[in-house]
Every structure is written in structure tokens, then in C-alpha cells.
Amino acid sequence: MHRFAGELYPICRSITGDGIRQTLSMIGNRIPLTTFEVPTGTAVFDWTVPKEWNIRDAYIKGPNQKRVVDFKKCNLHVLNYSTPIRATMSLSELKPHLLTIPQNPDWIPYRTSYYKEDWGFCLSHNQMLALKDGEYEVCIDSTLEDGHLTYGECYFPGQSTDEVLISCHACHPSLANDNLSGLAVATFLAQLLSGRDRRYSHRFLFIPGTIGAVTWLARNPEAVGRIRHGLVLTGVGDKNRFHYKKSRRGNTEIDRTAAHVLTHYSESPEILEFSPYGYDERQYCSPGFNLAVGCLMRSVSASFPEYHTSADNLEFIHPRQLAESLRVCALILDVLEDNRRYRNLNPYCEPQLGRRNLYRSTGGESIGADINARLWVLNLSDGEHSLLDIAERSDLPFVAIRDAAELLFENGLLSVVAESSAREAKPNEVLPPDISPGQRNMGRRKTAAHSREAR
Ligand SMILES: [Zn+2]
């Protein structure tokens, strides 16, 4: 993933143009990706798809005719979406168009001007202080014209048309944590899912920030209606602990799943309440949609000094942290996939587990975690509690609870109840009857079969 981020790093991306196209094409070499082109001027809710921006070169030449600021050395040097300019001007005329970070004088800021036509250069504060009075030649060889907004989708159909959405923004130029880390983890997560038989359908979106999410939501009302759970992925490559920002609803299955997985499989994670500032969860959680979409991050946007600067580079993200992030994402998808309700077929007192070789053979010593998990599953499997409910209440990892439930199911002690998401999503729907183990073939790891039959 770090190597892939390194391949994407030099590309000058923006919310439109060839940079994002090239990026999507490189992602498409790894996963089945469909790209969409939406013409400039298309109305999308309260927004309009902007003109397409492309850039070939940009520089400031000093009085000695040498390039003192050079886009070819770092694409952050140009105010992203700058209109073209070729001019000669004095330093005092140039200065209003120069952007720096005085508190971090060696870093180049990343700045944009998408919706107000302007031009400018970003440079280190020390670089600016070194500029001497004189005439400067300024060139931004860009175009801002009618064209298209481009985004990519990777869709894996599951047994159900209910969807899990993974969304990440693909519009930032040479910035690693925000958000090449998200692109790399999402791409590898899609590779992991590829070819698997899953209950849910999965949709990965690689879109320009804000306008891309607005555009996708405006163009896909039917798919929007099928989204049951979603994650925005960003800033997942740095060394900070995990942060999960809840959906606007705050207690959805994805919120509880992310919190559970992070609590059991990562060091001191922090769960954050929803706020209307951040990434594309703002659009997915706008009141008209109010989708169950949260945001998984390590460092939170705008909270770390390297954010939107040249210091968010390939040294700021790390293979180990990317790998941990991928693992957490895969675990979250697994919990969503396997979370279901069972019914204890022997609800009057405990069933005799010892007779079925499901209890310890010697009385007296304390029980192990595996037996404890079985007792929890049997006790709470009243048809109302999901495996995630049981994992939360017992404070045992979901995987232990799921494995216990599968063992008990295979031993004829549980039946499967129609899954929770369908129940929550369609309260008026007549649910199929419970499935008892006698109605299906026995075997290990029958989760996919449970789901098909339960439906
Ligand atoms: Zn950003």
C-alpha cells in the first residue's frame, strides 16, 4: 500500500481533470473500476459541476531568470484551480498571490480556489522571505474550461442488494495521509473482497471531495436507498491512534461495529460524536439522506500540523499503520457481514452442554473464554439480540461470539432469525420464519447459507 501511495504521489490531482483520471486509471489496474464523466454545468442539488482544470507547468522566475518557485518540483506550489496567467510584475504586486505558513516556515501549504476564479502560488515562508525586490516573471500554464468531473466506482454484488459503501476522496495532489492512505487502503480492501461470496453488496467510491459526493448522491437515488452501512476512509496511514467519527444518527450498526472492532483490536482508540465539519460524511449524513455512514481516521482532519502541507508526505505514512488500517476495515466488514440474530431452541434453563462436549469435562475450575462465549450466546439468543449486541454486553470480541454461535447452531441448539438490517430497514415487511438447523445441511462456517435461507 505504501508503494502504491508512492506511485500516486507525484500526480497533480484536483476535483476535475487529468490528474484524477490518471489516478483512477492506476486504481483500475488493481480492481475492477468503472469511471463516470459528468459534464461541466450539470446541476447537482444546490451545486453545479465546475469547469475542468488542467495544468502543464507553473513557475515564478526571479530577476536572475532562474525559477524560484517551480511546479515541476512540487505540485503544491500552485494554488489548486489557478486560472492561467503570464505576466511580469514587481515583488509587491506578486506578494498578495503568495501563500505561506509562517508558523512552519519550511513547509509548503496546500491551498485551493475551486469556486472563485483566482491564481496564486504556495511556497515555504522562508522561500518567500528570501525573495528580493525586482521584476518577477509569473507563469501558470493551466486551463479552466468546460469539461467533466470524473469519479470511479467499484461494485461487488452480494447475495443481497443491500449495500456497504466505502468512500474516499481522490482529489488531493501530493499529500500522503490525506488522502493517498485512504485510496491505498480502499483499493486493497476491494482486492480482499474480490471474488468472495458475501451477503452484502459492496460499493467503493473514489470521488473528488464534496462535489464528488454531492454529484454521486444526486445521480444515484436508487443505490442510495440500498446503503445500509458506510465508511469514509481518510488519514489512515500516520502513526496516531484510530479515531472513528460516528454517523449523524450516532448509534447505527456501523457506529457500534467500528467502536467494537477498534476497542478490541487497536490501542486506545477514540470514538468521536458526529459533527458537520470533516469529510464526505457531511454529504452522506446531510438531513435529507441521514445515512449510516461514519468516518475512519487515524489523525483527524485539520488537527495535525502536517495537515494540508508538504509535510504530509510519504515519510508521514507508514506500511505498518496502513496494514493495521486495512485489517481494521476488513474486521469491520466481517462483523457487518456476520452479524445476525439467533434463537435458543432450549430457552427453559440451560441446555446440558457437557452431554454435547461443549463444556469442560472437569468440574470445579473456572470456565474458559470459549465456554463463557457459548453461555452468553445461549442466554441472549432470544431472537431479539444480535451477535453484536451479545459481544457488546459480554465485552467479548465479536469473533469469539460468532464462533460460539456457529458451534451451537451446528449442534442444533440455535436457529437463525431473519437478519437485523432487513428488520430495521423494512419494519412492515413480513419476515420469513426462523430457520432451524434441521432444515439445512450441517457443516462448518455456514454463514452465507444462513443468510440465504433466512431471506
Ligand atoms: Zn484534505
Coordinates of C-alpha atoms and ligand atoms in Angstrom, one line a residue:
M1 CA 0.0 0.0 0.0
H2 CA 2.8 2.4 0.8
R3 CA 4.4 1.6 -2.6
F4 CA 1.1 2.2 -4.3
A5 CA 0.7 5.6 -2.5
G6 CA 4.2 6.4 -3.7
E7 CA 3.2 5.7 -7.3
L8 CA 0.2 8.0 -7.0
Y9 CA 2.0 10.7 -5.0
P10 CA 3.6 12.7 -7.9
I11 CA 0.3 13.2 -9.8
C12 CA -1.2 16.7 -9.6
R13 CA -4.8 15.8 -8.8
S14 CA -7.7 18.2 -8.4
I15 CA -11.5 17.9 -8.2
T16 CA -11.6 17.6 -12.0
G17 CA -9.1 17.0 -14.8
D18 CA -6.4 14.5 -16.0
G19 CA -4.8 14.1 -12.5
I20 CA -7.8 12.4 -11.1
R21 CA -8.3 10.4 -14.4
Q22 CA -4.8 9.1 -14.2
T23 CA -5.3 8.2 -10.5
L24 CA -8.5 6.3 -11.3
S25 CA -6.8 4.5 -14.1
M26 CA -4.0 3.3 -11.8
I27 CA -6.6 2.2 -9.2
G28 CA -8.4 0.5 -12.1
N29 CA -5.3 -1.6 -12.8
R30 CA -5.7 -3.2 -9.5
I31 CA -9.5 -3.5 -9.0
P32 CA -12.5 -3.5 -11.4
L33 CA -13.3 0.2 -11.6
T34 CA -15.9 2.0 -13.7
T35 CA -15.3 5.6 -14.3
F36 CA -18.0 8.2 -14.9
E37 CA -17.7 11.6 -16.6
V38 CA -20.2 14.3 -15.6
P39 CA -20.3 17.4 -17.8
T40 CA -19.5 20.8 -16.5
G41 CA -22.6 22.8 -15.7
T42 CA -24.6 19.7 -14.5
A43 CA -26.9 20.7 -11.6
V44 CA -26.4 18.5 -8.6
F45 CA -28.6 19.6 -5.7
D46 CA -27.5 23.1 -4.7
W47 CA -24.2 22.8 -6.6
T48 CA -23.1 22.9 -10.2
V49 CA -20.4 20.7 -11.7
P50 CA -17.5 23.1 -12.2
K51 CA -15.2 23.7 -15.2
E52 CA -12.5 21.2 -15.7
W53 CA -9.0 22.2 -14.6
N54 CA -5.7 21.0 -16.1
I55 CA -2.2 22.2 -15.6
R56 CA 1.1 21.6 -17.5
D57 CA 3.6 23.9 -15.8
A58 CA 3.9 26.9 -13.5
Y59 CA 6.8 28.9 -12.1
I60 CA 8.0 32.2 -10.8
K61 CA 11.3 33.4 -12.3
G62 CA 13.4 35.8 -10.3
P63 CA 15.3 38.8 -11.6
N64 CA 18.2 36.5 -12.5
Q65 CA 15.8 34.5 -14.8
K66 CA 16.0 31.4 -12.5
R67 CA 12.9 29.6 -11.3
V68 CA 12.5 30.5 -7.7
V69 CA 9.2 28.6 -7.4
D70 CA 8.7 25.6 -9.7
F71 CA 5.5 23.5 -10.0
K72 CA 7.7 20.7 -11.6
K73 CA 9.5 20.3 -8.2
C74 CA 6.3 20.2 -6.2
N75 CA 2.7 20.4 -7.4
L76 CA 1.6 22.1 -4.2
H77 CA 3.4 25.2 -5.4
V78 CA 0.3 26.2 -7.4
L79 CA -2.9 27.3 -5.8
N80 CA -5.1 24.4 -7.0
Y81 CA -7.5 25.5 -9.7
S82 CA -5.5 28.6 -10.5
T83 CA -6.6 30.4 -13.7
P84 CA -3.8 30.8 -16.3
I85 CA -1.5 33.8 -16.2
R86 CA 1.6 35.0 -17.9
A87 CA 2.9 38.3 -16.6
T88 CA 5.8 40.3 -15.3
M89 CA 5.3 42.1 -12.0
S90 CA 7.1 43.6 -9.1
L91 CA 7.5 41.7 -5.8
S92 CA 4.9 43.9 -4.1
E93 CA 2.4 43.1 -6.9
L94 CA 3.2 39.4 -6.6
K95 CA 3.0 39.2 -2.8
P96 CA -0.8 39.2 -2.5
H97 CA -0.8 36.0 -4.6
L98 CA 1.8 34.2 -2.4
L99 CA 0.6 31.8 0.3
T100 CA 2.8 30.6 3.1
I101 CA 2.7 29.1 6.7
P102 CA 4.7 31.4 8.9
Q103 CA 4.5 29.0 11.9
N104 CA 6.0 26.2 9.9
P105 CA 8.4 28.2 7.7
D106 CA 9.9 25.3 5.8
W107 CA 6.6 23.7 4.7
I108 CA 4.6 24.5 1.5
P109 CA 0.8 24.9 2.1
Y110 CA -1.8 23.1 0.0
R111 CA -4.5 25.6 -0.9
T112 CA -7.4 25.6 -3.4
S113 CA -9.7 28.1 -5.1
Y114 CA -12.3 25.8 -6.7
Y115 CA -15.3 28.1 -6.7
K116 CA -13.7 31.6 -7.0
E117 CA -11.5 32.2 -10.1
D118 CA -8.1 33.3 -8.8
W119 CA -4.4 32.5 -9.2
G120 CA -1.7 32.1 -6.7
F121 CA 1.5 30.3 -5.6
C122 CA 2.1 28.4 -2.4
L123 CA 5.7 28.3 -1.0
S124 CA 7.6 28.0 2.2
H125 CA 7.7 31.1 4.3
N126 CA 11.5 31.0 4.2
Q127 CA 11.4 30.8 0.4
M128 CA 9.2 33.9 0.4
L129 CA 11.4 35.8 2.8
A130 CA 14.4 35.2 0.5
L131 CA 12.7 36.9 -2.4
K132 CA 14.4 40.2 -3.2
D133 CA 12.9 43.3 -4.7
G134 CA 12.8 43.3 -8.5
E135 CA 10.8 42.1 -11.5
Y136 CA 9.3 38.6 -11.5
E137 CA 8.1 36.6 -14.4
V138 CA 5.0 34.6 -13.4
C139 CA 3.6 31.7 -15.5
I140 CA 0.7 29.4 -14.8
D141 CA 0.1 27.2 -17.8
S142 CA -3.3 25.9 -16.9
T143 CA -6.7 25.6 -18.5
L144 CA -10.1 26.1 -16.8
E145 CA -12.7 25.1 -19.4
D146 CA -15.9 23.2 -19.9
G147 CA -15.2 19.5 -19.5
H148 CA -16.1 16.9 -17.0
L149 CA -16.0 15.8 -13.4
T150 CA -14.6 12.3 -13.1
Y151 CA -15.2 9.7 -10.4
G152 CA -14.7 5.9 -10.1
E153 CA -16.9 3.1 -8.7
C154 CA -16.0 -0.5 -7.9
Y155 CA -19.1 -2.6 -7.2
F156 CA -19.2 -6.2 -5.9
P157 CA -22.7 -7.7 -5.9
G158 CA -23.5 -9.8 -2.9
Q159 CA -26.4 -12.2 -2.1
S160 CA -28.4 -9.1 -1.0
T161 CA -28.7 -5.9 -2.9
D162 CA -28.3 -4.1 0.5
E163 CA -25.0 -2.3 0.3
V164 CA -22.0 -1.4 2.3
L165 CA -20.4 1.8 1.0
I166 CA -16.7 2.7 1.2
S167 CA -16.0 6.2 0.1
C168 CA -12.7 8.2 -0.2
H169 CA -11.7 11.4 -1.8
A170 CA -9.2 11.3 -4.6
C171 CA -8.8 15.0 -5.4
H172 CA -5.7 16.0 -3.4
P173 CA -2.3 16.4 -5.2
S174 CA 0.9 15.3 -3.5
L175 CA -0.5 14.7 0.0
A176 CA 0.0 11.3 1.5
N177 CA -2.1 10.8 4.6
D178 CA -4.9 13.0 3.4
N179 CA -5.7 11.1 1.2
L180 CA -3.4 8.6 -0.6
S181 CA -3.6 6.5 2.5
G182 CA -7.4 6.2 2.1
L183 CA -7.1 5.4 -1.6
A184 CA -4.5 2.7 -1.0
V185 CA -6.4 1.1 1.9
A186 CA -9.7 1.2 0.0
T187 CA -8.1 -0.3 -3.1
F188 CA -6.5 -3.2 -1.2
L189 CA -9.8 -3.7 0.8
A190 CA -11.6 -4.1 -2.6
Q191 CA -8.9 -6.6 -3.6
L192 CA -9.6 -8.6 -0.5
L193 CA -13.3 -8.7 -1.2
S194 CA -12.9 -9.5 -4.9
G195 CA -14.2 -13.0 -5.7
R196 CA -15.7 -13.6 -2.2
D197 CA -19.2 -14.7 -1.8
R198 CA -20.7 -12.1 0.5
R199 CA -24.1 -11.4 2.0
Y200 CA -23.9 -7.6 1.4
S201 CA -23.1 -5.9 -1.9
H202 CA -20.1 -3.6 -1.6
R203 CA -19.6 -0.3 -3.4
F204 CA -16.3 1.6 -3.4
L205 CA -16.3 5.2 -4.4
F206 CA -13.2 7.2 -5.5
I207 CA -14.5 10.7 -5.8
P208 CA -13.4 14.3 -5.6
G209 CA -14.2 15.7 -2.1
T210 CA -17.5 17.4 -1.5
I211 CA -18.6 18.0 -5.2
G212 CA -17.9 14.3 -6.0
A213 CA -20.1 13.1 -3.1
V214 CA -22.8 15.6 -3.9
T215 CA -22.7 14.5 -7.6
W216 CA -22.8 10.8 -6.8
L217 CA -25.7 11.2 -4.4
A218 CA -27.6 13.3 -6.9
R219 CA -27.1 10.8 -9.7
N220 CA -27.8 7.6 -7.8
P221 CA -31.0 7.8 -5.8
E222 CA -31.7 4.0 -6.2
A223 CA -28.3 2.9 -4.9
V224 CA -28.5 5.5 -2.1
G225 CA -31.7 3.7 -0.9
R226 CA -29.8 0.4 -0.7
I227 CA -27.0 1.7 1.5
R228 CA -27.2 0.0 4.9
H229 CA -23.7 0.9 6.3
G230 CA -20.9 3.1 5.1
L231 CA -17.4 4.3 5.9
V232 CA -15.5 7.3 4.7
L233 CA -11.8 6.4 4.7
T234 CA -9.2 9.1 5.1
G235 CA -6.0 9.8 7.0
V236 CA -5.3 6.1 7.8
G237 CA -1.5 6.0 7.3
D238 CA 0.0 8.1 10.0
K239 CA 1.2 6.9 13.5
N240 CA -1.7 8.3 15.5
R241 CA -4.2 6.0 17.2
F242 CA -7.5 5.4 15.5
H243 CA -10.4 7.8 15.5
Y244 CA -13.9 6.9 14.4
K245 CA -16.4 9.6 13.9
K246 CA -19.9 8.4 14.3
S247 CA -22.7 8.9 11.8
R248 CA -25.2 11.6 12.4
R249 CA -27.6 9.0 13.8
G250 CA -24.9 8.0 16.2
N251 CA -26.0 4.5 17.2
T252 CA -26.2 2.7 13.9
E253 CA -24.8 -0.8 13.3
I254 CA -21.7 0.7 11.6
D255 CA -21.1 3.1 14.6
R256 CA -21.3 0.2 17.0
T257 CA -19.3 -2.1 14.8
A258 CA -16.5 0.4 14.3
A259 CA -16.3 1.1 18.0
H260 CA -16.3 -2.6 18.9
V261 CA -13.6 -3.5 16.4
L262 CA -11.4 -0.6 17.4
T263 CA -11.9 -1.3 21.1
H264 CA -10.9 -4.9 20.8
Y265 CA -8.3 -4.7 18.0
S266 CA -6.5 -1.4 18.4
E267 CA -4.7 0.6 21.1
S268 CA -6.7 3.3 22.9
P269 CA -9.0 4.3 20.0
E270 CA -11.1 7.4 20.3
I271 CA -14.8 7.4 19.2
L272 CA -16.0 10.9 18.2
E273 CA -19.5 12.2 18.0
F274 CA -20.8 13.4 14.6
S275 CA -20.1 17.0 13.6
P276 CA -21.0 18.7 10.4
Y277 CA -17.3 19.5 9.6
G278 CA -14.9 17.0 8.1
Y279 CA -15.0 14.8 5.0
D280 CA -17.7 13.4 2.8
E281 CA -19.7 12.0 5.7
R282 CA -21.1 15.6 5.7
Q283 CA -22.9 14.8 2.5
Y284 CA -23.9 11.2 3.3
C285 CA -25.2 12.4 6.7
S286 CA -27.0 15.5 5.5
P287 CA -30.5 15.5 6.8
G288 CA -32.2 14.5 3.6
F289 CA -30.1 11.3 3.4
N290 CA -29.1 10.7 7.0
L291 CA -27.2 7.6 6.0
A292 CA -25.5 5.3 8.5
V293 CA -22.0 6.4 7.3
G294 CA -19.2 7.1 9.7
C295 CA -15.6 8.2 9.1
L296 CA -12.5 6.1 10.0
M297 CA -9.3 8.1 10.5
R298 CA -6.1 8.0 12.5
S299 CA -5.3 11.7 12.8
V300 CA -8.4 13.8 12.5
S301 CA -8.6 16.4 9.6
A302 CA -7.2 19.8 10.4
S303 CA -6.0 18.6 13.9
F304 CA -2.3 17.8 13.0
P305 CA 0.2 20.4 11.9
E306 CA 1.2 18.4 8.7
Y307 CA -2.5 18.6 7.5
H308 CA -2.7 20.2 4.0
T309 CA 1.1 20.9 3.9
S310 CA 4.1 19.4 2.1
A311 CA 4.9 17.7 5.4
D312 CA 2.0 15.3 4.8
N313 CA 4.4 13.3 2.5
L314 CA 5.4 9.7 2.0
E315 CA 7.5 9.8 5.2
F316 CA 4.4 10.8 7.2
I317 CA 2.7 7.5 6.4
H318 CA 4.0 4.0 7.2
P319 CA 3.5 0.5 5.8
R320 CA 2.7 -0.9 9.3
Q321 CA 0.0 1.7 10.0
L322 CA -1.6 1.2 6.6
A323 CA -1.6 -2.6 7.2
E324 CA -3.3 -2.1 10.6
S325 CA -5.9 0.2 9.0
L326 CA -6.6 -2.4 6.3
R327 CA -7.0 -5.1 9.0
V328 CA -9.4 -2.9 11.0
C329 CA -11.5 -2.2 7.8
A330 CA -11.6 -5.9 7.0
L331 CA -12.7 -6.7 10.5
I332 CA -15.5 -4.1 10.4
L333 CA -16.8 -5.5 7.1
D334 CA -16.6 -9.1 8.6
V335 CA -18.7 -8.0 11.7
L336 CA -21.3 -6.4 9.4
E337 CA -21.3 -9.5 7.3
D338 CA -21.7 -12.0 10.1
N339 CA -23.9 -10.0 12.5
R340 CA -27.2 -11.8 12.8
R341 CA -29.7 -13.0 15.4
Y342 CA -30.3 -16.5 16.7
R343 CA -32.9 -18.1 18.8
N344 CA -32.1 -20.5 21.6
L345 CA -34.1 -23.7 21.0
N346 CA -33.8 -24.7 24.7
P347 CA -34.8 -21.5 26.5
Y348 CA -36.0 -23.2 29.6
C349 CA -32.9 -23.4 31.8
E350 CA -29.5 -24.0 30.3
P351 CA -29.2 -26.9 27.8
Q352 CA -26.8 -29.6 29.1
L353 CA -23.6 -28.6 27.3
G354 CA -21.5 -31.4 28.8
R355 CA -23.6 -34.1 27.1
R356 CA -22.7 -32.4 23.8
N357 CA -19.0 -32.0 24.5
L358 CA -19.5 -28.2 24.7
Y359 CA -18.5 -27.8 28.3
R360 CA -15.3 -28.5 30.3
S361 CA -15.0 -32.1 31.4
T362 CA -13.7 -31.5 34.9
G363 CA -16.0 -29.5 37.3
G364 CA -14.6 -27.0 39.8
E365 CA -12.1 -24.9 37.8
S366 CA -13.3 -21.7 36.2
I367 CA -14.6 -21.8 32.6
G368 CA -12.5 -20.7 29.6
A369 CA -13.4 -17.8 27.4
D370 CA -14.8 -20.1 24.7
I371 CA -17.3 -21.6 27.1
N372 CA -18.2 -18.2 28.5
A373 CA -18.9 -17.1 24.9
R374 CA -21.3 -20.0 24.5
L375 CA -23.2 -19.2 27.7
W376 CA -23.6 -15.6 26.6
V377 CA -24.8 -16.6 23.2
L378 CA -27.3 -19.1 24.6
N379 CA -28.6 -16.6 27.2
L380 CA -29.1 -13.6 24.9
S381 CA -30.2 -15.5 21.8
D382 CA -33.9 -14.8 22.3
G383 CA -34.4 -13.7 18.7
E384 CA -34.0 -10.1 19.7
H385 CA -30.3 -9.7 20.4
S386 CA -27.8 -9.7 17.5
L387 CA -24.3 -11.2 17.9
L388 CA -23.0 -7.6 18.1
D389 CA -25.4 -6.9 21.0
I390 CA -24.0 -10.0 22.7
A391 CA -20.4 -9.1 22.0
E392 CA -21.0 -5.6 23.5
R393 CA -22.8 -6.8 26.6
S394 CA -20.3 -9.6 27.3
D395 CA -17.3 -7.5 26.4
L396 CA -16.0 -10.4 24.4
P397 CA -14.7 -9.9 20.9
F398 CA -17.2 -10.4 18.1
V399 CA -15.3 -13.2 16.6
A400 CA -15.5 -15.3 19.8
I401 CA -19.2 -14.7 20.0
R402 CA -19.7 -15.5 16.3
D403 CA -17.7 -18.7 16.5
A404 CA -19.6 -19.8 19.6
A405 CA -22.9 -19.2 17.8
E406 CA -21.9 -21.2 14.8
L407 CA -20.8 -24.1 17.0
L408 CA -24.1 -24.0 19.0
F409 CA -26.0 -23.8 15.7
E410 CA -24.2 -26.8 14.3
N411 CA -25.1 -28.7 17.5
G412 CA -28.8 -28.0 17.0
L413 CA -29.1 -25.5 19.9
L414 CA -29.9 -22.4 17.9
S415 CA -31.9 -21.3 14.9
V416 CA -31.2 -18.3 12.7
V417 CA -33.6 -15.3 12.8
A418 CA -34.0 -13.0 9.8
E419 CA -31.2 -10.5 9.8
S420 CA -31.3 -7.3 11.7
S421 CA -30.6 -4.9 8.9
A422 CA -33.7 -6.1 6.9
R423 CA -35.7 -5.8 10.1
E424 CA -34.6 -2.3 10.8
A425 CA -34.8 -1.1 7.3
K426 CA -38.3 -2.5 6.4
P427 CA -40.3 -2.6 9.6
N428 CA -43.5 -3.5 7.8
E429 CA -42.1 -6.4 5.8
V430 CA -43.4 -9.9 6.7
L431 CA -40.3 -11.8 7.8
P432 CA -39.7 -15.4 6.8
P433 CA -40.0 -18.0 9.6
D434 CA -36.9 -18.8 11.7
I435 CA -34.6 -21.4 10.2
S436 CA -33.8 -24.3 12.5
P437 CA -30.6 -26.4 11.9
G438 CA -32.6 -29.4 10.9
Q439 CA -33.8 -27.6 7.8
R440 CA -30.4 -27.2 6.3
N441 CA -27.2 -29.2 5.7
M442 CA -24.8 -29.1 8.6
G443 CA -21.2 -28.0 8.2
R444 CA -18.6 -25.5 9.4
R445 CA -18.8 -21.8 8.6
K446 CA -22.3 -21.7 7.1
T447 CA -22.8 -18.0 7.5
A448 CA -23.5 -17.4 3.8
A449 CA -26.0 -20.3 3.8
H450 CA -27.7 -18.9 7.0
S451 CA -28.3 -15.6 5.3
R452 CA -29.7 -17.1 2.1
E453 CA -32.1 -19.3 3.9
A454 CA -33.1 -16.6 6.4
R455 CA -34.2 -14.5 3.5
Ligands
ZN1 ZN -7.9 17.4 2.7

